Short mmCIF file of C-alpha atoms in Angstrom, two decimals:
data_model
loop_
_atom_site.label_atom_id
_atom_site.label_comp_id
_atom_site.label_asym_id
_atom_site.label_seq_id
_atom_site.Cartn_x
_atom_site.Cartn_y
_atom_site.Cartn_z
CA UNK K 1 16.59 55.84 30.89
CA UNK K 2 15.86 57.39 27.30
CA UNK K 3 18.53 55.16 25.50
CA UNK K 4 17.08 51.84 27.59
CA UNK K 5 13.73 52.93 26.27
CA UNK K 6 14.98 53.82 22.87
CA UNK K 7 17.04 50.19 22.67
CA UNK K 8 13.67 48.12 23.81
CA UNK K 9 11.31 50.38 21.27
CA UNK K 10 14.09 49.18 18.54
CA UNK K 11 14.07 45.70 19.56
CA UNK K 12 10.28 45.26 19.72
CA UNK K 13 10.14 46.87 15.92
CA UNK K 14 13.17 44.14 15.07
CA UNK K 15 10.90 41.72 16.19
CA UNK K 16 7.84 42.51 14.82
CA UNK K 17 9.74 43.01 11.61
CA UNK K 18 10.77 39.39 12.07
CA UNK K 19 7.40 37.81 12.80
CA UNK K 20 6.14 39.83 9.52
CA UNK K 21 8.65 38.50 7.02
CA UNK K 22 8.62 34.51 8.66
CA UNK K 23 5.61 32.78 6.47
CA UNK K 24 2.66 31.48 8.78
CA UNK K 25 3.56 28.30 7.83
CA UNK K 26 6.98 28.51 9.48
CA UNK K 27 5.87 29.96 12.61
CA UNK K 28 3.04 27.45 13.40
CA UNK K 29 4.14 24.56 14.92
CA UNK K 30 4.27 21.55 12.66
CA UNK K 31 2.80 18.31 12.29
CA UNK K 32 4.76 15.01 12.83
CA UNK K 33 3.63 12.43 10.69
CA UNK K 34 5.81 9.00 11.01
CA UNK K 35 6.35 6.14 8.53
CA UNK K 36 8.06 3.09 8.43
CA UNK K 37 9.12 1.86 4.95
CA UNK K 38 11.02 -0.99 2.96
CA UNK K 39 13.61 2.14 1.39
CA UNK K 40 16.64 -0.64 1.02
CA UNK K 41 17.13 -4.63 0.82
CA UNK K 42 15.09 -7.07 -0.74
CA UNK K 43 11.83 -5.40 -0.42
CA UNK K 44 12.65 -1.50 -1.66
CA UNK K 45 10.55 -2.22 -4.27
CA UNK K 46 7.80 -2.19 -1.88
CA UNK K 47 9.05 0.89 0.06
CA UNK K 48 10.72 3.02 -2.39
CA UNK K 49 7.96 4.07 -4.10
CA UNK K 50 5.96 4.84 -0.63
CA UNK K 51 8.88 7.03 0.74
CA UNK K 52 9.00 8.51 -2.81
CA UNK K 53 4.88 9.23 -2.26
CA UNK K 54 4.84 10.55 1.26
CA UNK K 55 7.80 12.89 0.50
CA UNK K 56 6.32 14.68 -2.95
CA UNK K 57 2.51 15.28 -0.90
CA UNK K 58 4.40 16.27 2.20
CA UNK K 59 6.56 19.13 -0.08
CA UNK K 60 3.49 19.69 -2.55
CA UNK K 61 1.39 21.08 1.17
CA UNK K 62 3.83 22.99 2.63
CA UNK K 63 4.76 24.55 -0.96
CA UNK K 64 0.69 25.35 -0.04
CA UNK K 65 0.98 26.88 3.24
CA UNK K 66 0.57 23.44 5.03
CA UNK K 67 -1.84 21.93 6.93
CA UNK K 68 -4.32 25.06 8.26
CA UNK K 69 -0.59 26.95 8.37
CA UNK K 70 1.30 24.10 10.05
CA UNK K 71 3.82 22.52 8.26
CA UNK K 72 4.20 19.11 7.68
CA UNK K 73 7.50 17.39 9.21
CA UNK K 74 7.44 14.26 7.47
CA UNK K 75 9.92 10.96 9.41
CA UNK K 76 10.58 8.18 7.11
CA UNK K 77 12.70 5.39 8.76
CA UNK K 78 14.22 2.48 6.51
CA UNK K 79 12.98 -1.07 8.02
CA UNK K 80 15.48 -2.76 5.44
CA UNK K 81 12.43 -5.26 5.22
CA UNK K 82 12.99 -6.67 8.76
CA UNK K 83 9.93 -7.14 11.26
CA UNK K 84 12.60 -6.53 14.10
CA UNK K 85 13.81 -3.35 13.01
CA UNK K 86 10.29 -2.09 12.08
CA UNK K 87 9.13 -2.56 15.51
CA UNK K 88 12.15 -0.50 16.91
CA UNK K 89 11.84 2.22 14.76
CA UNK K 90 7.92 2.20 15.66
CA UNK K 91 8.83 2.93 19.34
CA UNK K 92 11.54 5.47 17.85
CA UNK K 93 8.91 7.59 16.15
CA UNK K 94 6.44 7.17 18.87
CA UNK K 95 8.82 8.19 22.46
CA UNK K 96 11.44 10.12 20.24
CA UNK K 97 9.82 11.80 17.45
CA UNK K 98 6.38 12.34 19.40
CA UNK K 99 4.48 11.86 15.98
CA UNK K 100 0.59 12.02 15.63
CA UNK K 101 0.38 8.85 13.43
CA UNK K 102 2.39 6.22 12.07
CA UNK K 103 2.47 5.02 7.91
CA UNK K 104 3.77 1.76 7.03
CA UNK K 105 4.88 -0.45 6.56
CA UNK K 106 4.30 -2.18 3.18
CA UNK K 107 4.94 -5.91 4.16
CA UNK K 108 2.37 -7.85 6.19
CA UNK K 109 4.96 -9.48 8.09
CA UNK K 110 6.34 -6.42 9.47
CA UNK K 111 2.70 -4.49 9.70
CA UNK K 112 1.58 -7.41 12.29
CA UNK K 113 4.76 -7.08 13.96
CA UNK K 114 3.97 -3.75 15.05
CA UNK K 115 0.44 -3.64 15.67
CA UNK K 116 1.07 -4.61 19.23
CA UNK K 117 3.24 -1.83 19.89
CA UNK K 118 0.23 0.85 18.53
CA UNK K 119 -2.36 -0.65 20.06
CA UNK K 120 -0.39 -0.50 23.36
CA UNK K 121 0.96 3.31 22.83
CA UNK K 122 -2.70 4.31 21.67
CA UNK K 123 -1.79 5.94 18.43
CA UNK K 124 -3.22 5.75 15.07
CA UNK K 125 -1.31 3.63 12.31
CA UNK K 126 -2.29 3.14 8.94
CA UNK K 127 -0.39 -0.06 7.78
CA UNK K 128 -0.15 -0.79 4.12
CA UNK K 129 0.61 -5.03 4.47
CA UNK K 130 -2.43 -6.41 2.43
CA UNK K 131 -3.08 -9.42 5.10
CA UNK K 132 -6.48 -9.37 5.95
CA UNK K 133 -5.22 -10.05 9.80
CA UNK K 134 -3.88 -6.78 9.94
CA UNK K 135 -7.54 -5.15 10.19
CA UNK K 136 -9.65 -8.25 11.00
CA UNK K 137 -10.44 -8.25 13.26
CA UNK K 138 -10.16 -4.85 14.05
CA UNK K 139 -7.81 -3.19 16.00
CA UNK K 140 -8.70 -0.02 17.98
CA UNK K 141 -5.84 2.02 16.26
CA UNK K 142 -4.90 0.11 13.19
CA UNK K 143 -6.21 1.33 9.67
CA UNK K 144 -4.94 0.55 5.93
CA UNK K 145 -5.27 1.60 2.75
CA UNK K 146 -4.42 -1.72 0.85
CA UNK K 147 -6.88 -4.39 -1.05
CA UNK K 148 -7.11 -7.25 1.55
CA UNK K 149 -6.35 -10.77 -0.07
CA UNK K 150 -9.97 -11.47 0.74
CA UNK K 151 -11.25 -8.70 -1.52
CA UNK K 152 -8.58 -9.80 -4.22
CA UNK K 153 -9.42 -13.50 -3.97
CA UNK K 154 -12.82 -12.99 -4.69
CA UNK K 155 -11.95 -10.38 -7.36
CA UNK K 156 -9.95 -13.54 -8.80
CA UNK K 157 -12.68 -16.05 -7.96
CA UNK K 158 -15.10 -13.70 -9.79
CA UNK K 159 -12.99 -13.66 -13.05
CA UNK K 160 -12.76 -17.40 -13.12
CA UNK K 161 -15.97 -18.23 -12.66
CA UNK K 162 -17.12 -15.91 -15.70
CA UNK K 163 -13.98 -17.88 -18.49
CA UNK K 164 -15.24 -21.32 -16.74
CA UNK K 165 -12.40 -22.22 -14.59
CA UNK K 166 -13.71 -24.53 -12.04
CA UNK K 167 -10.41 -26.18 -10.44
CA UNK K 168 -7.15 -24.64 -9.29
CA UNK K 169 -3.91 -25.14 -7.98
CA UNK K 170 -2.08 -23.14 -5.61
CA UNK K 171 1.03 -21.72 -5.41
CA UNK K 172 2.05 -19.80 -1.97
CA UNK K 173 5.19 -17.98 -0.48
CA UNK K 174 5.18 -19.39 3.52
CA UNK K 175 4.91 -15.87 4.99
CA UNK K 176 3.07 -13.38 6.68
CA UNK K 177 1.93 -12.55 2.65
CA UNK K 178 1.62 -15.86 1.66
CA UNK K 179 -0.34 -17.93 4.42
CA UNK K 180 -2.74 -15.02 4.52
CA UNK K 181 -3.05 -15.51 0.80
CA UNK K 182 -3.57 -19.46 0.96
CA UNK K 183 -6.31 -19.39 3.76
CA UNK K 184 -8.49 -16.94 1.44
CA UNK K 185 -8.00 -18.66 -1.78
CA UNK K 186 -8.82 -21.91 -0.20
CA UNK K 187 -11.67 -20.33 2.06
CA UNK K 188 -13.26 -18.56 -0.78
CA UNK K 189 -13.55 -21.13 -3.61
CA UNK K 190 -16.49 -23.00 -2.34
CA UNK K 191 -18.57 -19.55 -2.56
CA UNK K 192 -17.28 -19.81 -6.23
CA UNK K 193 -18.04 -23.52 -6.46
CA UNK K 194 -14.01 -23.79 -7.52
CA UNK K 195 -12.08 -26.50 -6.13
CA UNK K 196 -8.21 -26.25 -5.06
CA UNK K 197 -6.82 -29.31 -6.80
CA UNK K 198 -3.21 -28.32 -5.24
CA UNK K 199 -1.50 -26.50 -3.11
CA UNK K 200 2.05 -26.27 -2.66
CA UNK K 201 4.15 -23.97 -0.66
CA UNK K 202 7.62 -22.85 -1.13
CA UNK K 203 10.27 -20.77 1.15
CA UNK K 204 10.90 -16.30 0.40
CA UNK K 205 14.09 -17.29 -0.77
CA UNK K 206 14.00 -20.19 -2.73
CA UNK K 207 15.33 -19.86 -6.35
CA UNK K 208 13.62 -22.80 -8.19
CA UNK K 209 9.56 -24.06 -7.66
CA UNK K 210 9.69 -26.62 -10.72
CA UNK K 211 9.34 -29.45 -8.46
CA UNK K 212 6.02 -27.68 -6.72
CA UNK K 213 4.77 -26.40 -10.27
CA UNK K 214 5.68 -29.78 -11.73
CA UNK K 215 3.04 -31.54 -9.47
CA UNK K 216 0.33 -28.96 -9.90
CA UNK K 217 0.71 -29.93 -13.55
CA UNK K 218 -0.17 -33.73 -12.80
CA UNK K 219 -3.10 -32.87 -11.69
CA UNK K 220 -6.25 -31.67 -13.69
CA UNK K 221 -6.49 -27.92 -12.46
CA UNK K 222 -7.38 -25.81 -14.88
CA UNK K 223 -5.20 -22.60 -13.71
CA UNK K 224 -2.54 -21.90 -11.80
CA UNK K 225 -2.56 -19.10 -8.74
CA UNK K 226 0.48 -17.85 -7.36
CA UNK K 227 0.58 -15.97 -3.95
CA UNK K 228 3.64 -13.85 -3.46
CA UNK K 229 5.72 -10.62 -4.30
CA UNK K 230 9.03 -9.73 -5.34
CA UNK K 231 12.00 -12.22 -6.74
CA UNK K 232 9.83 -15.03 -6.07
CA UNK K 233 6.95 -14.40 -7.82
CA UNK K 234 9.46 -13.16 -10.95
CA UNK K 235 10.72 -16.90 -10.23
CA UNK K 236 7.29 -18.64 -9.99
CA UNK K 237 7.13 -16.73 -13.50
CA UNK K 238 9.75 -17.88 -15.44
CA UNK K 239 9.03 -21.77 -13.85
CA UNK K 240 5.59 -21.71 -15.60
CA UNK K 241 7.13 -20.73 -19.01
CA UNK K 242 9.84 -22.97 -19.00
CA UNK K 243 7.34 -26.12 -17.80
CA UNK K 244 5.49 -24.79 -20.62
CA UNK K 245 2.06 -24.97 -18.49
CA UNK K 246 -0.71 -25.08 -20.56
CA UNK K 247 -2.94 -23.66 -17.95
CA UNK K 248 -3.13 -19.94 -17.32
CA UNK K 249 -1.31 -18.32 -14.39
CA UNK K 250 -2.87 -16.04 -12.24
CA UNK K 251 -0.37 -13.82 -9.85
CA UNK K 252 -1.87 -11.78 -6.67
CA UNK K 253 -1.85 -8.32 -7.12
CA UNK K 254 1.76 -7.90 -6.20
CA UNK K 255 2.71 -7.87 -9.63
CA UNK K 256 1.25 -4.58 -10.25
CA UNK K 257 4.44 -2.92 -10.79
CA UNK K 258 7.12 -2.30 -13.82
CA UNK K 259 9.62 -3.92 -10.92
CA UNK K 260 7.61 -7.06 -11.96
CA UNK K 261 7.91 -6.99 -15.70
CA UNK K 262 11.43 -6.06 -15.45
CA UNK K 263 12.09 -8.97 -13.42
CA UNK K 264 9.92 -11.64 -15.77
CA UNK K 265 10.85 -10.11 -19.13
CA UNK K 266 8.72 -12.01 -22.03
CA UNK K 267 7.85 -14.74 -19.29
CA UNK K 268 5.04 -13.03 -17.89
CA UNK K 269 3.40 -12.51 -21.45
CA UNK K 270 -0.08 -13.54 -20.87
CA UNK K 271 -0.12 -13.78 -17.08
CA UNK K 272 -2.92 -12.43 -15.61
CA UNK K 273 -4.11 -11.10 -12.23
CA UNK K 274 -5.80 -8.20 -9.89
CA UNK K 275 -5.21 -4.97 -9.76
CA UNK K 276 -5.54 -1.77 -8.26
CA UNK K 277 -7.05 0.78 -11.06
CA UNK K 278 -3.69 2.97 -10.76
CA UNK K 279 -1.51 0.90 -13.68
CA UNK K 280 -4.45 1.46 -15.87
CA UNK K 281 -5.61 4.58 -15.39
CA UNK K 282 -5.30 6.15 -19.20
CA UNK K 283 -7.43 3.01 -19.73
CA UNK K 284 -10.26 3.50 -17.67
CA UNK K 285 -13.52 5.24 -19.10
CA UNK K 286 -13.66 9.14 -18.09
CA UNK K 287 -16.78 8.71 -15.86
CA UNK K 288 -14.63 6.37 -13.68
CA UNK K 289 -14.18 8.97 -10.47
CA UNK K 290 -11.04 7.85 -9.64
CA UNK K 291 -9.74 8.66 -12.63
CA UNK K 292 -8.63 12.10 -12.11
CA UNK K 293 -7.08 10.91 -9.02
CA UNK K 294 -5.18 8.67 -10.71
CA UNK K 295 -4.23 10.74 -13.62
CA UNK K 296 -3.06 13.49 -11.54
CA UNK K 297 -0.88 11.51 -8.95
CA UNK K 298 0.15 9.54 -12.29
CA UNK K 299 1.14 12.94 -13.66
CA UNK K 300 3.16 14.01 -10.55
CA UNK K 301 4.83 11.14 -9.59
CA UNK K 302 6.26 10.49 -13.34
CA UNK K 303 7.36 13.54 -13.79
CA UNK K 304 9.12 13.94 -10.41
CA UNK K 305 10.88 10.78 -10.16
CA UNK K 306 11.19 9.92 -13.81
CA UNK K 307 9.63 6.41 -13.47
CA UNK K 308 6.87 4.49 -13.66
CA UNK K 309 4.33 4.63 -10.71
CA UNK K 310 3.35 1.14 -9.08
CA UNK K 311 0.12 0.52 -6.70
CA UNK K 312 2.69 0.65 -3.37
CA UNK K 313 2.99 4.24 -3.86
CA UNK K 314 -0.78 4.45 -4.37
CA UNK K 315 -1.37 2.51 -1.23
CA UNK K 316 0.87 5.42 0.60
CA UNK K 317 -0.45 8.14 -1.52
CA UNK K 318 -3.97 7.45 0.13
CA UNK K 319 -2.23 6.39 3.37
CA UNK K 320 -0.88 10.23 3.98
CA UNK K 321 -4.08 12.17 2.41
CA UNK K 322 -6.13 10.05 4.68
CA UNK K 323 -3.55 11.62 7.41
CA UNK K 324 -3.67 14.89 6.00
CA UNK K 325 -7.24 15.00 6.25
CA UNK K 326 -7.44 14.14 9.26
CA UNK K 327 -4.60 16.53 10.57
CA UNK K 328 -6.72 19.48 8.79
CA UNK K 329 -10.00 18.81 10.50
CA UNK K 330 -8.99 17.75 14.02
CA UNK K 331 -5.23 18.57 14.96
CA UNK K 332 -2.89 16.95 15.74
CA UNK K 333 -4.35 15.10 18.99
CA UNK K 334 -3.96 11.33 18.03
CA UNK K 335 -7.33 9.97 19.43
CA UNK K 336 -9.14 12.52 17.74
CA UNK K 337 -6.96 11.23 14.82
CA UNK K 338 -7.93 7.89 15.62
CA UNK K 339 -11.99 8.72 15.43
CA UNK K 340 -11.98 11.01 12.87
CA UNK K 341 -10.85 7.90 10.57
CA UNK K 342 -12.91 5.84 11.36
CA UNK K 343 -15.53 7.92 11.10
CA UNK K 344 -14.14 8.63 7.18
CA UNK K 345 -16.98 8.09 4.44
CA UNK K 346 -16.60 8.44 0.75
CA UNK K 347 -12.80 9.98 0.73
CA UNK K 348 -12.25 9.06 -3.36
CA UNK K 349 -8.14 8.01 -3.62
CA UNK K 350 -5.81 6.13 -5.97
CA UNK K 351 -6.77 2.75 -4.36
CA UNK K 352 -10.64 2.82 -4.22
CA UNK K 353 -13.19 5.02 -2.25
CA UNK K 354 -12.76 4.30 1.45
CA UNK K 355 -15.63 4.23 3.88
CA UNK K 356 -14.16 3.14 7.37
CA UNK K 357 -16.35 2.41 10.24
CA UNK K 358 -15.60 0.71 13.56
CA UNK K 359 -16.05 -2.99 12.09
CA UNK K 360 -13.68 -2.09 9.14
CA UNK K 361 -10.91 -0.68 9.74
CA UNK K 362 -10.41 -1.23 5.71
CA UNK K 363 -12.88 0.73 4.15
CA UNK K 364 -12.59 -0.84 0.19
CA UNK K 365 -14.59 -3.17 -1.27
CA UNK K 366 -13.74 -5.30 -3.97
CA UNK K 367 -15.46 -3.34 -7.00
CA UNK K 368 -12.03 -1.01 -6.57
CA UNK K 369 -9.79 -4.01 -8.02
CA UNK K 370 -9.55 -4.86 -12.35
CA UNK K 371 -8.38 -7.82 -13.76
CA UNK K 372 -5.36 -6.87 -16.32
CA UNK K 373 -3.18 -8.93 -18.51
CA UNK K 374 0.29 -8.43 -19.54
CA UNK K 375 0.69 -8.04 -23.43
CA UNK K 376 3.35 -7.46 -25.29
CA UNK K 377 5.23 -6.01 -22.43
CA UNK K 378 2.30 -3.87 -20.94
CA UNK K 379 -0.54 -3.85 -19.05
CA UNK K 380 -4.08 -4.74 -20.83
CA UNK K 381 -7.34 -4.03 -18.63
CA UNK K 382 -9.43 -6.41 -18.79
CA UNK K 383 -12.40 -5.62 -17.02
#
């Protein structure tokens, strides 16, 4: 009876021992946060820098004890840049995984394609597509943290109006991107009192838009806009130059990334167009507050990944501190999640200051977006 007792005394101080040396944050359960990204095919350069994002926060909290001593386990799934695959990984993260909210992912087309599937398995989702239709109208369970074309259109519209450019002509990528694009250029201009003079379309994978750029220049527009991301806009790019287009060319704010200058090379001298504040940031005046934000995720994303950072990992930057946040003050219970976000006033991040409420589901405004040019190679803010 003595040695039984004497065994079980030992094996309770063995444990105890244990529980002692394992860190809080290892013995607290820990939060599942999903996300759905672009890591491979055409669109990496989208989701690269997002996985990149969500991975150095996720290690920089639990390096901190985690999230009120519950680590973070962080899920990235590749889409490849397929709607298809998005959605099935979306149902993956939600009956496999069990997360408490979904991230991603960066293209419109594929964000839409999986709002049904959120809305139906009632958890939150913070999509970082810039289509306007992804939060408008709004969806009981759908957030971003991305400039909608609306807000950059009029950012654009703004610009013009102030150099005295009164007719356009449109350029647009037929896509979930794209068409969203096109209806708020065209919508918006009258508010402006700017006419669309032409609007031509062209395919994601088309290689050459000198026939479409060609007729814009028949006509009298005084600037061109072009509505895409990736290849094609690097394409749209090189078109313009080689047409020699006396008229300026205005891209969407997908071209706020190195990815883009790489691709257009001394082509996109002199191009101009909208931007989150994040590829300016040493530029902006020190009673910007953002700017320590910026400077700091700047800092720590440079350093870690030894490249330049582009305004998709600032749209998943505030994407996962808006989830932290949330995870801190309410748990891990996804409607709670759900209300707690929208209920979220004056959180300061890379992309703007967001204040969410349950008619927007956005929570920027357009005073969060610069105009920059490219010179010689860089970025120049503008205002």
């Amino acid at each position: 009876m003595k040695a039984i007792q004497r065994y079980l005394a030992m094996g309770i101080a063995l444990l105890a021992a244990f529980c002692f040396l394992v860190p809080p944050s290892m013995a607290a359960q820990p939060y599942r946060i999903g996300a759905i990204m672009e890591v491979t095919g055409g669109l990496s350069f989208l989701g690269e820098p997002g996985k990149n994002t969500f991975v150095m926060i996720a290690d920089e909290v639990n390096k901190a004890g985690g999230i009120n001593g519950h680590p973070i386990k962080l899920i990235v799934y590749d889409t490849e840049g397929k709607p298809t695959r998005a959605v099935t990984l979306a149902q993956k993260l939600i009956k496999k995984d069990r997360v408490s909210i979904i991230l991603g992912p960066m293209s419109s087309g594929s964000a839409l394609a999986v709002i049904p599937i959120v809305q139906k398995a009632k958890i939150p989702h913070i999509a970082l597509g810039a289509s306007r239709k992804i939060v408008q109208p709004p969806k009981k369970w759908v957030f971003n943290t991305v400039q909608t074309d609306t807000n950059v259109v009029t950012r654009i519209y703004q610009y013009m109006t102030k150099v005295g450019i009164k007719r356009v002509g449109i350029i647009t990528v037929s896509n979930g991107f794209g068409d969203s694009g096109r209806e708020q250029l065209i919508a918006v201009a009258p508010k402006f009192g700017i006419q669309v003079v032409a609007d031509e379309k062209f395919g994601p994978k088309d290689s050459d838009m000198t026939a479409q750029l060609t007729r814009i220049q028949r006509t009298d527009a005084q600037a061109l806009i072009c509505w895409t991301v990736g290849p094609t806009e690097a394409i749209v790019t090189k078109n313009w130059k080689q047409l020699a287009m006396k008229i300026p060319l205005y891209q969407s704010h997908g071209a706020a990334s190195k990815k883009f200058l790489q691709m257009t090379g001394k082509a996109g001298e002199g191009i101009i167009f909208p931007s989150p504040k994040l590829i300016v940031a040493d530029q902006l005046p020190d009673s910007d507050p953002q700017k320590p934000i910026l400077m700091k995720y700047k800092k720590a994303y440079e350093s870690r990944f030894k490249h330049d950072v582009s305004k998709f990992g600032g749209n998943a930057h505030d994407a996962i501190r808006i989830a932290i946040s949330a995870l801190k003050a309410v748990g891990p219970d996804r409607a709670k999640i759900r209300d707690y976000i929208e209920n979220l006033k004056n959180f300061v991040g890379v992309v703007g200051t967001y204040n969410y409420s349950p008619t927007n589901h956005n929570g920027l405004t357009k005073e969060s977006v610069v105009m920059v040019k490219v010179v010689n190679g860089n970025w120049k803010l503008l205002e």
